[in-house]
CSV table of C-alpha atoms and ligand atoms in Angstrom, one decimal:
chain,number,residue,atom,x,y,z
A,1,MET,CA,184.5,-162.1,225.8
A,2,LEU,CA,181.9,-160.4,223.5
A,3,ARG,CA,182.6,-160.0,219.7
A,4,LEU,CA,180.6,-158.5,217.1
A,5,GLU,CA,181.7,-159.3,213.3
A,6,ASP,CA,180.3,-157.5,210.5
A,7,VAL,CA,176.8,-157.0,212.1
A,8,THR,CA,174.2,-155.4,210.1
A,9,VAL,CA,170.8,-154.4,211.6
A,10,ALA,CA,167.9,-152.6,209.9
A,11,TYR,CA,164.7,-151.1,211.0
A,12,GLY,CA,162.7,-151.8,207.8
A,13,ARG,CA,164.4,-149.9,205.0
A,14,VAL,CA,166.6,-147.9,207.4
A,15,THR,CA,169.9,-149.8,208.0
A,16,ALA,CA,171.0,-148.8,211.4
A,17,LEU,CA,174.3,-150.8,211.7
A,18,LYS,CA,176.3,-151.4,208.3
A,19,GLY,CA,178.8,-154.1,209.1
A,20,VAL,CA,179.9,-153.3,212.7
A,21,SER,CA,182.8,-155.2,214.3
A,22,LEU,CA,183.9,-154.6,217.7
A,23,GLU,CA,185.3,-156.5,220.7
A,24,LEU,CA,185.3,-156.3,224.5
A,25,ARG,CA,187.8,-158.3,226.7
A,26,GLU,CA,187.0,-159.4,230.2
A,27,GLY,CA,187.1,-156.5,232.7
A,28,GLU,CA,187.4,-153.7,230.2
A,29,LEU,CA,185.3,-150.6,230.2
A,30,VAL,CA,184.5,-149.7,226.5
A,31,SER,CA,182.8,-146.6,225.3
A,32,LEU,CA,180.8,-146.3,222.2
A,33,ILE,CA,180.5,-142.7,221.1
A,34,GLY,CA,179.3,-140.8,218.1
A,35,ALA,CA,176.4,-138.2,217.1
A,36,ASN,CA,172.7,-138.9,217.4
A,37,GLY,CA,171.5,-141.7,215.2
A,38,ALA,CA,175.1,-143.2,214.6
A,39,GLY,CA,173.8,-146.6,215.7
A,40,LYS,CA,174.9,-146.8,219.3
A,41,SER,CA,171.7,-147.7,220.8
A,42,THR,CA,170.9,-150.1,218.1
A,43,ALA,CA,174.4,-151.9,218.8
A,44,LEU,CA,173.4,-152.4,222.3
A,45,LYS,CA,169.8,-153.6,221.5
A,46,THR,CA,171.3,-156.0,219.2
A,47,VAL,CA,173.6,-157.5,221.7
A,48,SER,CA,170.9,-157.9,224.3
A,49,GLY,CA,168.6,-159.7,221.6
A,50,LEU,CA,166.0,-157.0,221.3
A,51,LEU,CA,166.9,-156.6,217.7
A,52,ARG,CA,168.1,-159.3,215.2
A,53,PRO,CA,170.9,-158.9,212.9
A,54,LEU,CA,170.3,-159.3,209.2
A,55,SER,CA,173.7,-160.5,208.9
A,56,GLY,CA,176.9,-161.0,211.0
A,57,ARG,CA,178.0,-162.8,214.0
A,58,ILE,CA,177.8,-162.0,217.7
A,59,THR,CA,179.6,-164.3,220.0
A,60,TRP,CA,180.0,-164.4,223.7
A,61,ASP,CA,182.9,-166.5,225.1
A,62,GLY,CA,183.1,-168.0,221.6
A,63,GLU,CA,179.6,-169.1,221.4
A,64,PRO,CA,177.2,-167.5,219.0
A,65,ILE,CA,174.2,-165.5,220.5
A,66,SER,CA,172.6,-163.7,217.9
A,67,GLY,CA,169.0,-165.0,217.5
A,68,LEU,CA,168.7,-165.9,221.3
A,69,LEU,CA,165.8,-164.3,223.1
A,70,PRO,CA,166.6,-161.3,225.3
A,71,ARG,CA,166.0,-163.6,228.4
A,72,GLU,CA,168.4,-166.1,227.1
A,73,ILE,CA,171.1,-163.5,226.8
A,74,LEU,CA,170.4,-162.1,230.1
A,75,GLN,CA,170.8,-165.6,231.5
A,76,ARG,CA,174.3,-165.7,230.0
A,77,GLY,CA,175.3,-162.7,231.9
A,78,ILE,CA,174.5,-159.7,229.8
A,79,ALA,CA,172.5,-157.0,231.3
A,80,HIS,CA,171.2,-153.9,229.6
A,81,CYS,CA,170.4,-150.7,231.4
A,82,PRO,CA,168.4,-148.9,228.6
A,83,GLU,CA,168.4,-145.3,227.6
A,84,GLY,CA,165.7,-143.4,229.4
A,85,ARG,CA,166.1,-145.6,232.5
A,86,ARG,CA,162.8,-147.4,231.8
A,87,VAL,CA,162.0,-148.2,235.4
A,88,PHE,CA,158.5,-149.7,236.0
A,89,PRO,CA,156.8,-146.4,237.3
A,90,HIS,CA,153.9,-148.2,239.0
A,91,LEU,CA,156.1,-150.8,240.7
A,92,SER,CA,157.8,-150.1,244.0
A,93,VAL,CA,161.6,-149.7,244.1
A,94,ARG,CA,162.0,-152.9,245.8
A,95,GLU,CA,159.8,-154.6,243.1
A,96,ASN,CA,161.8,-153.0,240.4
A,97,LEU,CA,165.0,-154.4,242.0
A,98,ALA,CA,163.3,-157.9,242.2
A,99,MET,CA,162.4,-157.6,238.5
A,100,GLY,CA,166.2,-157.5,237.7
A,101,ALA,CA,166.7,-160.7,239.6
A,102,LEU,CA,163.7,-162.6,237.9
A,103,LEU,CA,165.7,-165.2,236.2
A,104,ARG,CA,167.7,-166.1,239.3
A,105,THR,CA,166.9,-168.9,241.4
A,106,ASP,CA,169.3,-168.5,244.3
A,107,SER,CA,167.1,-166.6,246.9
A,108,ALA,CA,169.8,-166.3,249.4
A,109,GLY,CA,172.0,-164.7,246.8
A,110,ILE,CA,169.1,-162.3,245.7
A,111,ALA,CA,168.6,-161.3,249.3
A,112,SER,CA,172.1,-160.5,250.0
A,113,ASP,CA,172.5,-158.7,246.5
A,114,LEU,CA,169.4,-156.6,247.4
A,115,GLU,CA,171.0,-155.5,250.7
A,116,ALA,CA,174.2,-154.7,248.9
A,117,MET,CA,172.3,-152.5,246.6
A,118,TYR,CA,170.6,-150.8,249.5
A,119,ALA,CA,174.1,-150.2,251.0
A,120,ARG,CA,175.4,-148.8,247.7
A,121,PHE,CA,172.4,-146.6,246.9
A,122,PRO,CA,170.9,-145.6,250.3
A,123,ARG,CA,168.3,-143.4,248.8
A,124,LEU,CA,166.8,-146.5,247.2
A,125,LYS,CA,166.5,-148.1,250.5
A,126,GLU,CA,164.7,-145.2,252.0
A,127,ARG,CA,162.3,-145.3,249.1
A,128,ALA,CA,162.1,-149.0,248.8
A,129,ALA,CA,158.4,-149.1,249.1
A,130,GLN,CA,157.7,-145.9,246.9
A,131,ALA,CA,156.4,-146.2,243.4
A,132,ALA,CA,159.6,-145.8,240.9
A,133,GLY,CA,157.8,-143.2,238.8
A,134,THR,CA,157.8,-140.8,241.8
A,135,LEU,CA,161.6,-140.8,242.1
A,136,SER,CA,163.7,-138.0,240.7
A,137,GLY,CA,165.6,-138.7,237.3
A,138,GLY,CA,168.8,-139.4,239.3
A,139,GLU,CA,167.3,-141.7,241.6
A,140,GLN,CA,165.5,-143.5,238.7
A,141,GLN,CA,169.0,-143.7,237.0
A,142,MET,CA,170.5,-145.3,240.1
A,143,LEU,CA,167.6,-147.7,240.4
A,144,ALA,CA,168.0,-148.7,236.6
A,145,ILE,CA,171.6,-149.4,237.3
A,146,ALA,CA,170.9,-151.4,240.5
A,147,ARG,CA,168.2,-153.4,238.6
A,148,ALA,CA,170.7,-154.4,235.9
A,149,LEU,CA,173.2,-155.4,238.5
A,150,MET,CA,170.7,-157.6,240.3
A,151,SER,CA,170.8,-160.1,237.5
A,152,ARG,CA,174.4,-160.6,238.5
A,153,PRO,CA,175.7,-159.9,235.0
A,154,ARG,CA,179.3,-160.4,233.7
A,155,LEU,CA,178.8,-157.7,231.3
A,156,VAL,CA,176.6,-154.6,231.8
A,157,MET,CA,175.7,-152.2,229.1
A,158,PHE,CA,174.8,-148.7,229.9
A,159,ASP,CA,172.8,-146.7,227.3
A,160,GLU,CA,173.4,-142.8,228.0
A,161,PRO,CA,173.6,-143.2,231.8
A,162,SER,CA,174.1,-139.3,232.2
A,163,LEU,CA,171.5,-138.1,229.8
A,164,GLY,CA,169.2,-135.5,231.2
A,165,LEU,CA,170.9,-135.5,234.8
A,166,ALA,CA,172.2,-132.6,236.8
A,167,PRO,CA,175.9,-132.3,236.6
A,168,ASN,CA,176.5,-133.4,240.3
A,169,ILE,CA,174.3,-136.5,239.6
A,170,VAL,CA,176.2,-137.2,236.3
A,171,GLU,CA,179.4,-137.3,238.4
A,172,GLN,CA,177.9,-139.8,240.7
A,173,VAL,CA,176.6,-141.9,237.8
A,174,PHE,CA,180.2,-141.9,236.3
A,175,SER,CA,181.8,-143.0,239.5
A,176,ILE,CA,179.3,-145.9,239.9
A,177,VAL,CA,180.2,-147.1,236.5
A,178,GLN,CA,183.8,-147.0,237.4
A,179,GLU,CA,183.1,-148.7,240.7
A,180,VAL,CA,181.3,-151.4,238.9
A,181,ARG,CA,184.1,-152.0,236.5
A,182,ARG,CA,186.7,-152.0,239.5
A,183,GLU,CA,184.6,-154.9,241.0
A,184,GLY,CA,185.5,-156.8,237.9
A,185,LEU,CA,182.4,-156.6,235.7
A,186,THR,CA,182.9,-155.7,232.1
A,187,VAL,CA,181.3,-152.5,230.8
A,188,LEU,CA,180.0,-151.4,227.5
A,189,MET,CA,178.8,-147.8,227.8
A,190,VAL,CA,177.1,-145.5,225.2
A,191,GLU,CA,177.5,-141.8,225.9
A,192,GLN,CA,176.8,-138.5,224.3
A,193,ASN,CA,179.3,-136.9,226.7
A,194,ALA,CA,182.3,-138.1,224.7
A,195,LEU,CA,184.9,-136.1,226.9
A,196,ALA,CA,183.6,-138.1,230.1
A,197,ALA,CA,183.1,-141.4,228.1
A,198,LEU,CA,186.7,-141.1,226.7
A,199,SER,CA,188.3,-140.1,230.0
A,200,LEU,CA,186.8,-143.2,231.9
A,201,CYS,CA,187.2,-145.9,229.3
A,202,ASP,CA,190.0,-148.1,228.5
A,203,ARG,CA,188.8,-148.3,224.9
A,204,ALA,CA,186.4,-146.7,222.7
A,205,TYR,CA,184.7,-147.0,219.3
A,206,LEU,CA,183.6,-143.9,217.4
A,207,MET,CA,180.5,-144.5,215.3
A,208,GLU,CA,179.1,-142.6,212.4
A,209,THR,CA,176.0,-143.4,210.4
A,210,GLY,CA,175.9,-147.1,211.4
A,211,ARG,CA,179.6,-147.7,211.0
A,212,VAL,CA,182.7,-147.8,213.4
A,213,VAL,CA,185.0,-145.1,211.9
A,214,ARG,CA,187.7,-145.2,214.7
A,215,ALA,CA,188.9,-147.4,217.5
A,216,GLY,CA,191.5,-147.0,220.1
A,217,THR,CA,192.4,-146.3,223.7
A,218,GLY,CA,190.3,-143.5,225.5
A,219,THR,CA,193.6,-141.4,225.4
A,220,GLU,CA,194.2,-142.1,221.7
A,221,LEU,CA,190.6,-140.8,220.8
A,222,LEU,CA,190.9,-138.0,223.2
A,223,GLU,CA,193.9,-136.9,221.3
A,224,SER,CA,192.9,-137.4,217.9
A,225,SER,CA,192.2,-134.2,216.1
A,226,ASP,CA,189.1,-135.1,214.3
A,227,VAL,CA,187.3,-136.5,217.5
A,228,ARG,CA,188.3,-133.2,219.2
A,229,GLU,CA,186.8,-131.1,216.5
A,230,ALA,CA,183.7,-133.2,216.1
A,231,TYR,CA,182.9,-134.1,219.7
A,232,LEU,CA,185.0,-132.2,222.1
A,233,GLY,CA,184.5,-128.6,220.6
A,234,GLY,CA,187.9,-128.5,219.3
A,235,ARG,CA,189.5,-128.3,222.7
B,1,ATP,P1,170.8,-141.7,220.0
B,1,ATP,O1,171.9,-141.2,220.9
B,1,ATP,O2,170.1,-140.7,219.2
B,1,ATP,O3,170.0,-143.0,220.4
B,1,ATP,P2,172.2,-143.8,218.5
B,1,ATP,O4,173.6,-143.6,218.0
B,1,ATP,O5,172.0,-144.7,219.6
B,1,ATP,O6,171.5,-142.3,218.7
B,1,ATP,P3,170.3,-145.4,217.1
B,1,ATP,O7,169.1,-145.1,218.0
B,1,ATP,O8,170.8,-146.6,217.3
B,1,ATP,O9,171.4,-144.2,217.2
B,1,ATP,O10,169.6,-145.0,215.7
B,1,ATP,C1,170.3,-145.5,214.5
B,1,ATP,C2,169.4,-145.2,213.3
B,1,ATP,O11,168.4,-146.0,213.3
B,1,ATP,C3,169.0,-143.7,213.2
B,1,ATP,O12,169.0,-143.5,211.8
B,1,ATP,C4,167.6,-143.9,213.7
B,1,ATP,O13,166.7,-143.1,213.1
B,1,ATP,C5,167.1,-145.2,213.3
B,1,ATP,N1,166.2,-146.0,214.2
B,1,ATP,C6,166.5,-146.0,215.5
B,1,ATP,N2,165.4,-146.8,216.3
B,1,ATP,C7,164.5,-146.9,215.1
B,1,ATP,C8,163.2,-147.5,215.1
B,1,ATP,N3,162.6,-148.0,216.1
B,1,ATP,N4,162.5,-147.4,213.9
B,1,ATP,C9,163.1,-146.9,212.7
B,1,ATP,N5,164.4,-146.3,212.7
B,1,ATP,C10,165.0,-146.4,213.9
């Protein structure tokens, strides 16, 4: 479905991705794990068109997509739920959700998806008219997820969805990620919380300094001694 082949990306003189190859099959939940600065966020930003690769290929259903604009990538069904949530703080919850559907023209579908989001996230319904910046961190994360889903994507990419949230909210976020996947969406998730990410996913890629250094099923990576030592406190 999505394939990155030998993708290199740089910020000026800093090469953040050094020939990354990875693949997602329809319906999979794939995690990208690795230390800070490994290049995980850069990989997501490159898929969503915010960054352009210097070299390499990105294909979606076999069609090249590197070089397309972010909105063209969104239109093809790839949504990005960015690190730090990035809700529009001065817009209301409802307006933030509407932004997620900006490229859609099926108003009846948008209205029914909005109701579906409110049913799934009752707090967002209660706060529909409130400025998004006044929500708690957990509520903002739910809003960011719901906003991404409002585009009706086939692939949704979550960047650090659990970052900075209280443990009970983290659990909720991960159960939403699983729910989204059970509904048939393909999910690519970047997570610092390697234990949770590996327990949830079908497959994972471990990144170090711009390279994929290991790939396997979640269970394989959970059981590998170097992953355990580096990311799971040797447990
Ligand atoms: P984190 O969890 O900290 O976001 P990450 O694995 O997602 O880590 P990236 O954010 O992709 O890592 O960063 C990869 C490399 O690119 C790092 O060396 C980082 O310092 C560098 N980098 C990231 N963003 C920029 C930027 N806007 N300008 C210059 N260098 C950057």
